[in-house]
Tab-separated table of C-alpha atoms in Angstrom:
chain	number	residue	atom	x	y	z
A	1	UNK	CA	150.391	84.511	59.966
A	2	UNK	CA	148.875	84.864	56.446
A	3	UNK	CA	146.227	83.131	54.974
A	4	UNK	CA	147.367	79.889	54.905
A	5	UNK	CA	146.637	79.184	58.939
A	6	UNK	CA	144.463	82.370	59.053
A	7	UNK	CA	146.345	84.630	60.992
A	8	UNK	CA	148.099	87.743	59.566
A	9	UNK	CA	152.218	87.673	59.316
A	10	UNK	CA	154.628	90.464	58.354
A	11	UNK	CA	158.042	89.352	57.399
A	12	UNK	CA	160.441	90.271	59.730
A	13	UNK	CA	158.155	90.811	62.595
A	14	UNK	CA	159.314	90.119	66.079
A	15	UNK	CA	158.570	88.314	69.388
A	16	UNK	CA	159.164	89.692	72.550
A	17	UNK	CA	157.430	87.524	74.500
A	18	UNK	CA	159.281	84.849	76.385
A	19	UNK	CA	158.521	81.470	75.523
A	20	UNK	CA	157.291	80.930	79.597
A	21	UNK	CA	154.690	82.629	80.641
A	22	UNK	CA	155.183	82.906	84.721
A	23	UNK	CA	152.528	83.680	87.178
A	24	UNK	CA	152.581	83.757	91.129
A	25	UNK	CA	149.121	81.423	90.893
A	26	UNK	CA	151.569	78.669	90.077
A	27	UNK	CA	153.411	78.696	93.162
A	28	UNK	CA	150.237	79.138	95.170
A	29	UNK	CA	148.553	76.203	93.413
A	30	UNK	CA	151.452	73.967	93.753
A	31	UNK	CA	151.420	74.239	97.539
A	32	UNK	CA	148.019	73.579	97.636
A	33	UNK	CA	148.871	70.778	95.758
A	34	UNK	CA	151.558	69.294	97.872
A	35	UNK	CA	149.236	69.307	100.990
A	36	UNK	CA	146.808	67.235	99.462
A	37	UNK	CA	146.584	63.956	100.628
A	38	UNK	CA	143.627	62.366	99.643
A	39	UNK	CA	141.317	62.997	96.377
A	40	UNK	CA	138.912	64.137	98.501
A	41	UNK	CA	138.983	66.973	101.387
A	42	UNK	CA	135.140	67.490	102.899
A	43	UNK	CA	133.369	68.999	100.762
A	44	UNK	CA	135.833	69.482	98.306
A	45	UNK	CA	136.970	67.183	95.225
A	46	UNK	CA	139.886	67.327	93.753
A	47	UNK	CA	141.096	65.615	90.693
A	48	UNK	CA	144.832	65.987	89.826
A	49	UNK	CA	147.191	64.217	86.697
A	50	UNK	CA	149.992	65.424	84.375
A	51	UNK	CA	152.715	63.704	81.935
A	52	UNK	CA	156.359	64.164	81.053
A	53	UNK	CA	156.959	65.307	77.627
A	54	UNK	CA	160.179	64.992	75.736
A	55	UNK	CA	160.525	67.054	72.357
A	56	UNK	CA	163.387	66.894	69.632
A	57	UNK	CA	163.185	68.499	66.636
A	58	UNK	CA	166.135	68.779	64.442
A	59	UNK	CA	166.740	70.218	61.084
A	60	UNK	CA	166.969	68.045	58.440
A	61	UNK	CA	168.864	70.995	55.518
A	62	UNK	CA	172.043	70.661	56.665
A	63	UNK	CA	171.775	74.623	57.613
A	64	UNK	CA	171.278	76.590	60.650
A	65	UNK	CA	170.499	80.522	60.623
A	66	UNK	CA	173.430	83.184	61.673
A	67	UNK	CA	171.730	83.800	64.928
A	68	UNK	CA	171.186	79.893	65.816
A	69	UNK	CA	174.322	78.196	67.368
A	70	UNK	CA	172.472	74.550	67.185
A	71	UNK	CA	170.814	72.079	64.737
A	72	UNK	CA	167.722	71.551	66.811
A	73	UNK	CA	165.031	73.937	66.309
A	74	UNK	CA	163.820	72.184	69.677
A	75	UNK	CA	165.159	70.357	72.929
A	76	UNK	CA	163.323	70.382	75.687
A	77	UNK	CA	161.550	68.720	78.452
A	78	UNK	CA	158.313	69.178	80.090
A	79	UNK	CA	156.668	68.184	83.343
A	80	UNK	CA	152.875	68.977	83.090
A	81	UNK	CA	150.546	69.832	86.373
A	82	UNK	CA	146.635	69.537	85.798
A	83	UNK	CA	144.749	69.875	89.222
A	84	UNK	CA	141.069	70.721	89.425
A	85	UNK	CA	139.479	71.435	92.663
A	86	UNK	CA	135.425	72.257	92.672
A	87	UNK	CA	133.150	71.996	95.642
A	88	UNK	CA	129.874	70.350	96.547
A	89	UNK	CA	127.181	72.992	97.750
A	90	UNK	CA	128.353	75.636	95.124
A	91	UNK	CA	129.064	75.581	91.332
A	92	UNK	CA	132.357	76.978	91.461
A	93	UNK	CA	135.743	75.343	90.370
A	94	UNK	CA	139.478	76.466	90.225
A	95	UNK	CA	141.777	74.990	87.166
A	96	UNK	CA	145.162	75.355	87.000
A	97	UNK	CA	147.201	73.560	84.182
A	98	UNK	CA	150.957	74.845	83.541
A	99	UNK	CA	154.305	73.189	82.708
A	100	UNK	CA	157.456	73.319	84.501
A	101	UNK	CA	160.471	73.357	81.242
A	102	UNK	CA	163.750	72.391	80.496
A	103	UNK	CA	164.994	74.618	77.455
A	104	UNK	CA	168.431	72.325	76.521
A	105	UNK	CA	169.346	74.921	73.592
A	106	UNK	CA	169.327	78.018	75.688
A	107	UNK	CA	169.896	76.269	78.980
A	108	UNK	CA	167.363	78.155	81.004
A	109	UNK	CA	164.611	76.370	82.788
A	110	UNK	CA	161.127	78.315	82.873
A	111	UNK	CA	157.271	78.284	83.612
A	112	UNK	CA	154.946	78.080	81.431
A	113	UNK	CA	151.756	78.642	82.711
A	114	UNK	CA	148.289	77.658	80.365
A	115	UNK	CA	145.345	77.966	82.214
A	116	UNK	CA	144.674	79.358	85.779
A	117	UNK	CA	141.239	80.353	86.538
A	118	UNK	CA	137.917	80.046	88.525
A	119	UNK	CA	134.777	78.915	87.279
A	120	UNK	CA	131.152	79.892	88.942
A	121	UNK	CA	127.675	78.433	87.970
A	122	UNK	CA	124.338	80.400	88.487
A	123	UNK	CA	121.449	79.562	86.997
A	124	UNK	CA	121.729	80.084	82.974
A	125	UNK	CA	125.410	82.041	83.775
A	126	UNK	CA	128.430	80.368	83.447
A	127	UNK	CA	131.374	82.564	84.533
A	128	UNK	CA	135.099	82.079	84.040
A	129	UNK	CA	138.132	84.410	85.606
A	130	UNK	CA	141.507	83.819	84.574
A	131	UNK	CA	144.297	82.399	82.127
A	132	UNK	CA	141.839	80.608	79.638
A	133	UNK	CA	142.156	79.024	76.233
A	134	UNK	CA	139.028	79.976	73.710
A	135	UNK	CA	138.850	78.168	70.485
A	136	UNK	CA	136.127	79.579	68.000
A	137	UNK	CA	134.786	78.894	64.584
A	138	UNK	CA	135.675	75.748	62.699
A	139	UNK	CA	138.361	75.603	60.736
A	140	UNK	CA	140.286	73.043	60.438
A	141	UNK	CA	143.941	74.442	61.594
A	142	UNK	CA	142.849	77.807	59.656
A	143	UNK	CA	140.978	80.299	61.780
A	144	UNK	CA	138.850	83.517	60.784
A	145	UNK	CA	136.768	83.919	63.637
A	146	UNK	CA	139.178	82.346	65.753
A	147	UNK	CA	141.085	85.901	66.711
A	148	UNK	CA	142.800	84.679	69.968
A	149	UNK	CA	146.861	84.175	70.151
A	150	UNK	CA	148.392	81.341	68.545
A	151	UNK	CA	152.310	80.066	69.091
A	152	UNK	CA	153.068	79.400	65.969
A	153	UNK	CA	156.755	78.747	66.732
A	154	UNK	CA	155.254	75.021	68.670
A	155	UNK	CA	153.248	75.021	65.960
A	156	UNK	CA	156.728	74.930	62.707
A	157	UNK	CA	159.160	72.981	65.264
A	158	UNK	CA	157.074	70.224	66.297
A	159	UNK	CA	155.547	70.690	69.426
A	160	UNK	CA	152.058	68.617	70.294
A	161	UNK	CA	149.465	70.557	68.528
A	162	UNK	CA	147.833	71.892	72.285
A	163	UNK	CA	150.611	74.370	72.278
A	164	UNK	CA	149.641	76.370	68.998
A	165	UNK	CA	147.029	77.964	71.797
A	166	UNK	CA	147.949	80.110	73.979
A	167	UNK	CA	146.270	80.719	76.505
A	168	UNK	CA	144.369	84.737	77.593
A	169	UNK	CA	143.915	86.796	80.699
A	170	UNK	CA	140.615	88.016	80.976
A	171	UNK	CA	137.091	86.801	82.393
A	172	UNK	CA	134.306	85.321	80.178
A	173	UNK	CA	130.665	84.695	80.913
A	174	UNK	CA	128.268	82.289	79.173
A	175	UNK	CA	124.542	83.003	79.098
A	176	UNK	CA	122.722	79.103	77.799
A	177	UNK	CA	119.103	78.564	77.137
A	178	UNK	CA	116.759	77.035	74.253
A	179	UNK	CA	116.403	80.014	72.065
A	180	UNK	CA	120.084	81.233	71.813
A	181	UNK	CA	123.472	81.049	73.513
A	182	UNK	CA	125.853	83.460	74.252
A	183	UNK	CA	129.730	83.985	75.259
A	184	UNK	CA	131.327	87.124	75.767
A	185	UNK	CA	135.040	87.315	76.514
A	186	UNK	CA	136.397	90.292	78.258
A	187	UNK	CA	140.593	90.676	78.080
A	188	UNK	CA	141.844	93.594	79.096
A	189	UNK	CA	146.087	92.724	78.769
A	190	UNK	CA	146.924	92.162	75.224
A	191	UNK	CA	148.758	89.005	74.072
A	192	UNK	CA	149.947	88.621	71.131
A	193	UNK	CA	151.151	85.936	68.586
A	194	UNK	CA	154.193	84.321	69.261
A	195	UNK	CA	156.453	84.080	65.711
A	196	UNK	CA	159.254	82.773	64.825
A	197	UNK	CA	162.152	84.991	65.202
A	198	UNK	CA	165.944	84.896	63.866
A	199	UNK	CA	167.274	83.473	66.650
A	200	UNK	CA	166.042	79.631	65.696
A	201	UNK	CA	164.425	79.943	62.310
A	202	UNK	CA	165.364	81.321	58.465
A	203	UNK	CA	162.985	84.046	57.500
A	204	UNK	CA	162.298	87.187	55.221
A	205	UNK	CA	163.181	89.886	56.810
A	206	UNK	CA	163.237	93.389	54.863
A	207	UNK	CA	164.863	95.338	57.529
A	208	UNK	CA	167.650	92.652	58.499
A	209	UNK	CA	170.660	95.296	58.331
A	210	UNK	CA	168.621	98.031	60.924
A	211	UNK	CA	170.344	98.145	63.860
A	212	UNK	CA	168.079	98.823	66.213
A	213	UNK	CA	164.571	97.514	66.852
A	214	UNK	CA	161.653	98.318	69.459
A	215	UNK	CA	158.605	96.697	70.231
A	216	UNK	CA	155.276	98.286	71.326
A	217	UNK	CA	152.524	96.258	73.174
A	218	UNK	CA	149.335	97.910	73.544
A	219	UNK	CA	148.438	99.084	76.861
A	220	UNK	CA	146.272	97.667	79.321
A	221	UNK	CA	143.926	100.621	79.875
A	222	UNK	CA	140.263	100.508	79.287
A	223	UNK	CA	140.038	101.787	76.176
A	224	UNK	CA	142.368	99.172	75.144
A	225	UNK	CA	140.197	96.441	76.461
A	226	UNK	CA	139.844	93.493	73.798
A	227	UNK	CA	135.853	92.503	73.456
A	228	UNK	CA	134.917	89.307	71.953
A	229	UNK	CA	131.125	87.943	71.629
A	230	UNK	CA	129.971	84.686	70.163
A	231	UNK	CA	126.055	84.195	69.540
A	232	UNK	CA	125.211	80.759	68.853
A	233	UNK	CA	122.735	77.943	68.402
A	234	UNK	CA	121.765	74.185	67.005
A	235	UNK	CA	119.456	75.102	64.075
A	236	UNK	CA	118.439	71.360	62.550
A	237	UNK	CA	121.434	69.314	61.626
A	238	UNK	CA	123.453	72.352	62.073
A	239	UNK	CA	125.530	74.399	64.598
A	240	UNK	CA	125.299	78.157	64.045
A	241	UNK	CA	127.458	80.827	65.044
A	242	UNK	CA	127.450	84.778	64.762
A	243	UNK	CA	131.028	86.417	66.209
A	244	UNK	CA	131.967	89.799	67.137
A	245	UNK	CA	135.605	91.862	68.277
A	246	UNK	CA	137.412	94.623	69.039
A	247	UNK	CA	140.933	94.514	69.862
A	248	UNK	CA	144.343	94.154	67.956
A	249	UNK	CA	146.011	92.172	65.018
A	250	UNK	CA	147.949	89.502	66.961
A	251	UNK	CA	150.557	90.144	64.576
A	252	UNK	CA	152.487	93.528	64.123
A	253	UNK	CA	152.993	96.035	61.670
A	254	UNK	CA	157.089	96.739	61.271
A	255	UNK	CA	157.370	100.713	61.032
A	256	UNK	CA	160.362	102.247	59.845
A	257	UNK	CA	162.066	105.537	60.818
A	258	UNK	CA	163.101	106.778	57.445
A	259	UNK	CA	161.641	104.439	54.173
A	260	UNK	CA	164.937	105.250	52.221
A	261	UNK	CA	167.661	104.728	54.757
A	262	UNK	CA	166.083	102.773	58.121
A	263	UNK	CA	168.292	103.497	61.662
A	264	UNK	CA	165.217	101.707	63.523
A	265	UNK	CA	161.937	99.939	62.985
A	266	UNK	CA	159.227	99.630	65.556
A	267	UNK	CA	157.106	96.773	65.636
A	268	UNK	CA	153.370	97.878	67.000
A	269	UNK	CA	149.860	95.976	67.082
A	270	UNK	CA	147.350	97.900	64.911
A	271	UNK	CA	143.625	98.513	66.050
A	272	UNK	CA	141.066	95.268	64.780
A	273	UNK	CA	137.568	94.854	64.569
A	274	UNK	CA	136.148	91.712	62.903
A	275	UNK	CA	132.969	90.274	62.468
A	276	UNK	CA	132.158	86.753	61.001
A	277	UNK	CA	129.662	83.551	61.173
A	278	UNK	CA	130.026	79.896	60.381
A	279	UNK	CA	128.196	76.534	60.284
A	280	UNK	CA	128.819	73.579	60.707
A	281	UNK	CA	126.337	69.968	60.522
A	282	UNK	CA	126.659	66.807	58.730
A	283	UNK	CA	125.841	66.743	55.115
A	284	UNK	CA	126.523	64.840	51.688
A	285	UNK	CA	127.894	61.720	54.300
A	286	UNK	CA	129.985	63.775	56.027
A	287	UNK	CA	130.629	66.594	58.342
A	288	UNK	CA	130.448	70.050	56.231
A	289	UNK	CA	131.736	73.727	58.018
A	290	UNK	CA	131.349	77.226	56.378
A	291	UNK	CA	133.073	80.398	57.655
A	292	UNK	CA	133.276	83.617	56.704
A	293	UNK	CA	134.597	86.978	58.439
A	294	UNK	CA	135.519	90.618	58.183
A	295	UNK	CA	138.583	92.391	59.253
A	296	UNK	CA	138.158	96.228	59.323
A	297	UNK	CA	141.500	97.525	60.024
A	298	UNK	CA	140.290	100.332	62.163
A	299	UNK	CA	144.117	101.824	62.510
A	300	UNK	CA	144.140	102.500	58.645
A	301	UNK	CA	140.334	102.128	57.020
A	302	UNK	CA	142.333	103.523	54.078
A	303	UNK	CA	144.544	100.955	53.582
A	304	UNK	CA	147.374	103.434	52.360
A	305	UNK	CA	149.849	102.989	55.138
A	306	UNK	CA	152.405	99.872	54.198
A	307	UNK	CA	152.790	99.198	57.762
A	308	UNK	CA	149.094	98.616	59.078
A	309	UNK	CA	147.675	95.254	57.344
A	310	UNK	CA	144.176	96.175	54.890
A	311	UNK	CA	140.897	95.597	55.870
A	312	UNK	CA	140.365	91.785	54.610
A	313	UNK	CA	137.532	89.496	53.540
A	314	UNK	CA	137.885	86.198	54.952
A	315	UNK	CA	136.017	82.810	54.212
A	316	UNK	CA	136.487	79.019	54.214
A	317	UNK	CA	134.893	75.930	52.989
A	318	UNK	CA	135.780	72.280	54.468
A	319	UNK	CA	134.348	68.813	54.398
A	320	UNK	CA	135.365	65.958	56.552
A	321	UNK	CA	134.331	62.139	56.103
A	322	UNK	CA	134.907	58.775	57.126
A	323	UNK	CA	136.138	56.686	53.975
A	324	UNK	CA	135.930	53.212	55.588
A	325	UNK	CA	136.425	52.314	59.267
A	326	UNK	CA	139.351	54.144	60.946
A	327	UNK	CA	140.365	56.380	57.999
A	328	UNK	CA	139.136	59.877	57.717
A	329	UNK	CA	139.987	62.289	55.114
A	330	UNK	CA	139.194	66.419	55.430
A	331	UNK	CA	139.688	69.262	52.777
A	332	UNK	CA	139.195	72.836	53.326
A	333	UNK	CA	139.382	75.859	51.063
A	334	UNK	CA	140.472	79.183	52.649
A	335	UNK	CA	140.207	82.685	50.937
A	336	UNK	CA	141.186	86.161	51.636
A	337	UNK	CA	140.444	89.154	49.278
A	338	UNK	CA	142.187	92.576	50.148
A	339	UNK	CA	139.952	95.831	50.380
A	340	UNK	CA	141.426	98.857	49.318
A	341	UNK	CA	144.169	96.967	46.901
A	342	UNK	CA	144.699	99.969	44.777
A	343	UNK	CA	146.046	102.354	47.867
A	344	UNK	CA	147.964	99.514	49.342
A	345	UNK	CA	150.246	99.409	45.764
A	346	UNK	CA	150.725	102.901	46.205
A	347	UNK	CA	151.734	102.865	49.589
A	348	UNK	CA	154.964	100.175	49.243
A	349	UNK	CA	157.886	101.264	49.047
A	350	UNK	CA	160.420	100.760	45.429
A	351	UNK	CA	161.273	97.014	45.562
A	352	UNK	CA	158.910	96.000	48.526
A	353	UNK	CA	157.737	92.746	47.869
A	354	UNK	CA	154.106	93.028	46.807
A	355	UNK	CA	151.314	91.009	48.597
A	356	UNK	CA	148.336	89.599	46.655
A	357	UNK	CA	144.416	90.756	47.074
A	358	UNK	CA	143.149	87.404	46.548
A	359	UNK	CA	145.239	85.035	48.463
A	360	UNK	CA	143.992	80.898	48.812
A	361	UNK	CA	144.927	78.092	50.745
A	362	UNK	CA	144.574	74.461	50.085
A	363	UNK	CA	144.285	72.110	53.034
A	364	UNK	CA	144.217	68.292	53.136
A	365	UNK	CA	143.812	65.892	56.058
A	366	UNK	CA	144.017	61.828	56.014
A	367	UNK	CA	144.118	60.117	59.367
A	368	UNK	CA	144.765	56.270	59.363
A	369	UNK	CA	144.335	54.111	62.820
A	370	UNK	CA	145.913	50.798	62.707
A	371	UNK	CA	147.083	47.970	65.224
A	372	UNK	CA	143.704	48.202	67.094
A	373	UNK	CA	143.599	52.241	66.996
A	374	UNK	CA	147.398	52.410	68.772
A	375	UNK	CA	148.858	53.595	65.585
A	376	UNK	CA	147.919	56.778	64.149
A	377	UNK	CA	149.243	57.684	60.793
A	378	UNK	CA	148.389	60.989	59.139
A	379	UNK	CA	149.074	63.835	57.306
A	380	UNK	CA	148.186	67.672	56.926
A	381	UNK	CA	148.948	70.167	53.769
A	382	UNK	CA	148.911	73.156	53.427
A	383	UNK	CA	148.975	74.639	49.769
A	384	UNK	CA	148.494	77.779	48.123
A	385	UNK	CA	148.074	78.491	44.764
A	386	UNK	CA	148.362	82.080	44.797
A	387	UNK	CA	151.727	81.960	46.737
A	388	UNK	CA	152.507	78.948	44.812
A	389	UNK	CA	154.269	77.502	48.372
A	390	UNK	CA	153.500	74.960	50.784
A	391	UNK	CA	153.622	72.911	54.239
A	392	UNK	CA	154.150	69.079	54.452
A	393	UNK	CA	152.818	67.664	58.321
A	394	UNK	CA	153.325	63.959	58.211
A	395	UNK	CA	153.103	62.457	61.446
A	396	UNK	CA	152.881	58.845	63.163
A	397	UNK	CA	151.909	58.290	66.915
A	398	UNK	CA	152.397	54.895	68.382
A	399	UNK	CA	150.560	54.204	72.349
A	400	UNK	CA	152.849	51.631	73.829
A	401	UNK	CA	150.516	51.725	76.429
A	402	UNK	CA	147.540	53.627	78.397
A	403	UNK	CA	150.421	55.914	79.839
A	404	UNK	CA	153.057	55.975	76.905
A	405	UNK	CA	153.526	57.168	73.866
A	406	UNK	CA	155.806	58.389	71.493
A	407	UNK	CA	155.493	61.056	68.138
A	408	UNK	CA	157.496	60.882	65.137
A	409	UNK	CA	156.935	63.863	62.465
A	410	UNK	CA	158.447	66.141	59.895
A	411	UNK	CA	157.528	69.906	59.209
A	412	UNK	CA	158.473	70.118	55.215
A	413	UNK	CA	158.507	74.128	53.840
A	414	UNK	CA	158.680	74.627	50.243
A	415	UNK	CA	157.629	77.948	47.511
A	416	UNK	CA	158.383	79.615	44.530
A	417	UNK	CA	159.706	82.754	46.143
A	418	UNK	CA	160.900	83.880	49.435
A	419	UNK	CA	159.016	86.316	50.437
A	420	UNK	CA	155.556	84.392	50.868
A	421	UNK	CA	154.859	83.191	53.911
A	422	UNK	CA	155.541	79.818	53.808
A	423	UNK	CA	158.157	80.113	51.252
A	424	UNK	CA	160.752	82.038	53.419
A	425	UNK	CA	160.388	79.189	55.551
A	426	UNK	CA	162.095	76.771	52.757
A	427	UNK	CA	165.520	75.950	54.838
A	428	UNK	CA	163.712	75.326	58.099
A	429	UNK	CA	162.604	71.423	57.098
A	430	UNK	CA	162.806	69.593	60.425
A	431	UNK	CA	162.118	66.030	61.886
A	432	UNK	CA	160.799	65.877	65.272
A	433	UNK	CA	160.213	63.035	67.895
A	434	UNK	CA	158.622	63.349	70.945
A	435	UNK	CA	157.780	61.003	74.179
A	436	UNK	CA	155.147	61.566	76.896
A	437	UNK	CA	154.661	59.558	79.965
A	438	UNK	CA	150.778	60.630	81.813
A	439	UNK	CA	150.550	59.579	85.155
């Protein structure tokens, strides 16, 4: 996804990534599971809960793409396992958290597995192996730093915001003391971003009459081997960060056979190296966060091959504060500046749509809690004013109860031309309602 949610989109790109993500853990944990009978085995604790979720979302144009043969976007249900088993007389822990999904459009039911792992204390260490979900820097909804997979499909249609992470397979190890802290996250199978796609959503795609299409994945070999470090520390009223990778754009390039007269594209995931800081503390009454990053395209330090993104300058600026009691507002202002702009013109193709060096993004937050803090109203924008399109989020969640509750939102697309990112999204407006049960 571009700029404005800080992760790099080519039109047309495509998914071919299930929407479940299955694992044999699941069935292993789930037996374990059903032979537990009390919260509390020896030695061992265990701690288990989960909800029922119920999402709609249905488009409100009146249109539906050629691919789609319904109105929803979404309709599904999920049933949501969350056990956690750890032991006395060792730090160690095993987490599993996965859904088990009803997919009403396409009629399949499927596995969708978020976090399984294994967690061991010693000393200073902290050690994690497994499906995890890492969240860096600290944007708000726009991410520099932030270079692990996001779903943005849950993220257009109207699924609880926990599912625009998804989560990695690797192991990570956390070094804590006075002076500095450390993280370092080691994932050696690639995952990438999960886009929308034809099938459910109208988009720009340049190579729309090709007829045949192939995607690449890198492989899991050790040179391939994605590397992430995070160096941090409280440094007076503020947290400090320094961050560190080597891996892949989540996103991929779209490479045609012949530029003139296309019989196939393949879609590929480009080399990535980025390197960033941020801060965040309170200041001027509020809460105040500063990022900044660098993207060196290491597949094309160039930046003269169309189908390999540039090497990019990244940077943000938000402020968050309470206005009176139970209403928050945020802004944020993003900002990516494209190296090697002159080579990139040169390398399009006649009548490519042409990309912008600097590109900005405009985002605004208001959060309302009424009825004794059981009704949340609020809203999220994005806008961009070099794109000159936008994203409308306005939301209202109602608790019936400690166990119920029910979502109603819209997802409103709108720009100036359709080849921007969020502008080729302009016919996909949709209203969404969810309603989740925890127990």
């Amino acid at each position: 996804m571009n700029g404005a949610c800080a992760a790099r989109y080519e039109p047309g790109s495509i998914d071919m990534r299930p929407w479940g993500r299955k694992s044999g853990l699941l069935a292993l944990l789930l037996i374990l599971a059903s032979g537990i009978g009390a919260p509390r085995v020896g030695a061992v604790e265990i701690e288990s809960h989960g909800f029922l979720l119920l999402d709609y979302s249905l488009r409100t144009t009146g249109q539906r793409p050629a691919e789609a043969d319904s109105d929803f976007l979404l309709a599904e249900e999920r049933l949501r396992l969350d056990l956690t088993v750890w032991g006395e007389e060792i730090e160690g822990a095993v987490r599993f958290k996965g859904d088990l999904l009803h997919d009403a459009i396409d009629g399949q039911v499927d596995i969708d597995v978020r976090e399984a792992h294994v967690d061991y204390t010693a000393g200073r260490f902290d050690f994690r192996l497994g499906r995890q979900i890492a969240t860096w820097g600290v944007g708000d909804l726009l991410f520099i730093n932030d270079v692990f997979p996001k779903d943005w499909v849950s993220f257009f249609a109207g699924r609880p915001l926990e599912y625009l992470k998804v989560g990695v397979d690797g192991a990570r190890a956390r070094y804590s003391s006075t002076a500095v802290n450390a993280e370092l996250m080691v994932i050696p199978s690639f995952t990438p971003d999960t886009l929308p796609t034809a099938e459910r959503f109208f988009l720009f795609d340049p190579f729309a009459t090709v007829p045949r299409r192939i995607a690449t994945e890198p492989a899991s070999t050790y040179g391939n081997t994605e590397l992430a470090l995070r160096l941090y520390r409280r440094a007076g009223d503020f947290d400090v960060a320094v961050y560190a990778y080597k891996g892949f754009w989540r996103s991929p390039g779209m490479r045609p056979d012949d530029v003139s007269a296309p019989s196939q594209v393949t879609a590929f995931y480009p080399k990535l190296a980025a390197y960033g800081a941020s801060l965040q503390g309170n200041a001027l009454d509020g809460i105040l966060s500063l990022e900044a990053g660098y993207y060196d395209s290491r597949s094309d330090r160039d930046g003269d091959d169309a189908a390999i993104p540039n090497s990019q300058y990244r940077f943000l600026v938000g402020y968050q504060r309470q206005i009176q009691q139970d209403l928050t507002l945020g802004v944020q202002y993003y900002a990516e500046i494209m190296a090697d702009y002159g080579a990139y013109i040169q390398s399009l193709a006649s009548g490519s749509p042409v990309q912008r060096r600097y590109r900005d993004t405009l985002t605004l937050r208001v959060e309302q809690l009424l009825r004794h803090q059981t009704l949340r109203l609020g809203l999220f924008t994005f806008y961009s004013p070099a794109d000159k399109d936008y994203l409308i989020q306005p939301q209202a969640t109602y608790r019936f109860s400690d166990e119920f509750s029910a979502t109603l939102g819209a997802n409103i697309f709108g720009g100036k031309e359709k080849t921007t990112f969020l502008g080729q999204f302009d016919k996909n407006d949709n209203l969404y309602l969810s309603a989740r049960f925890d127990f």
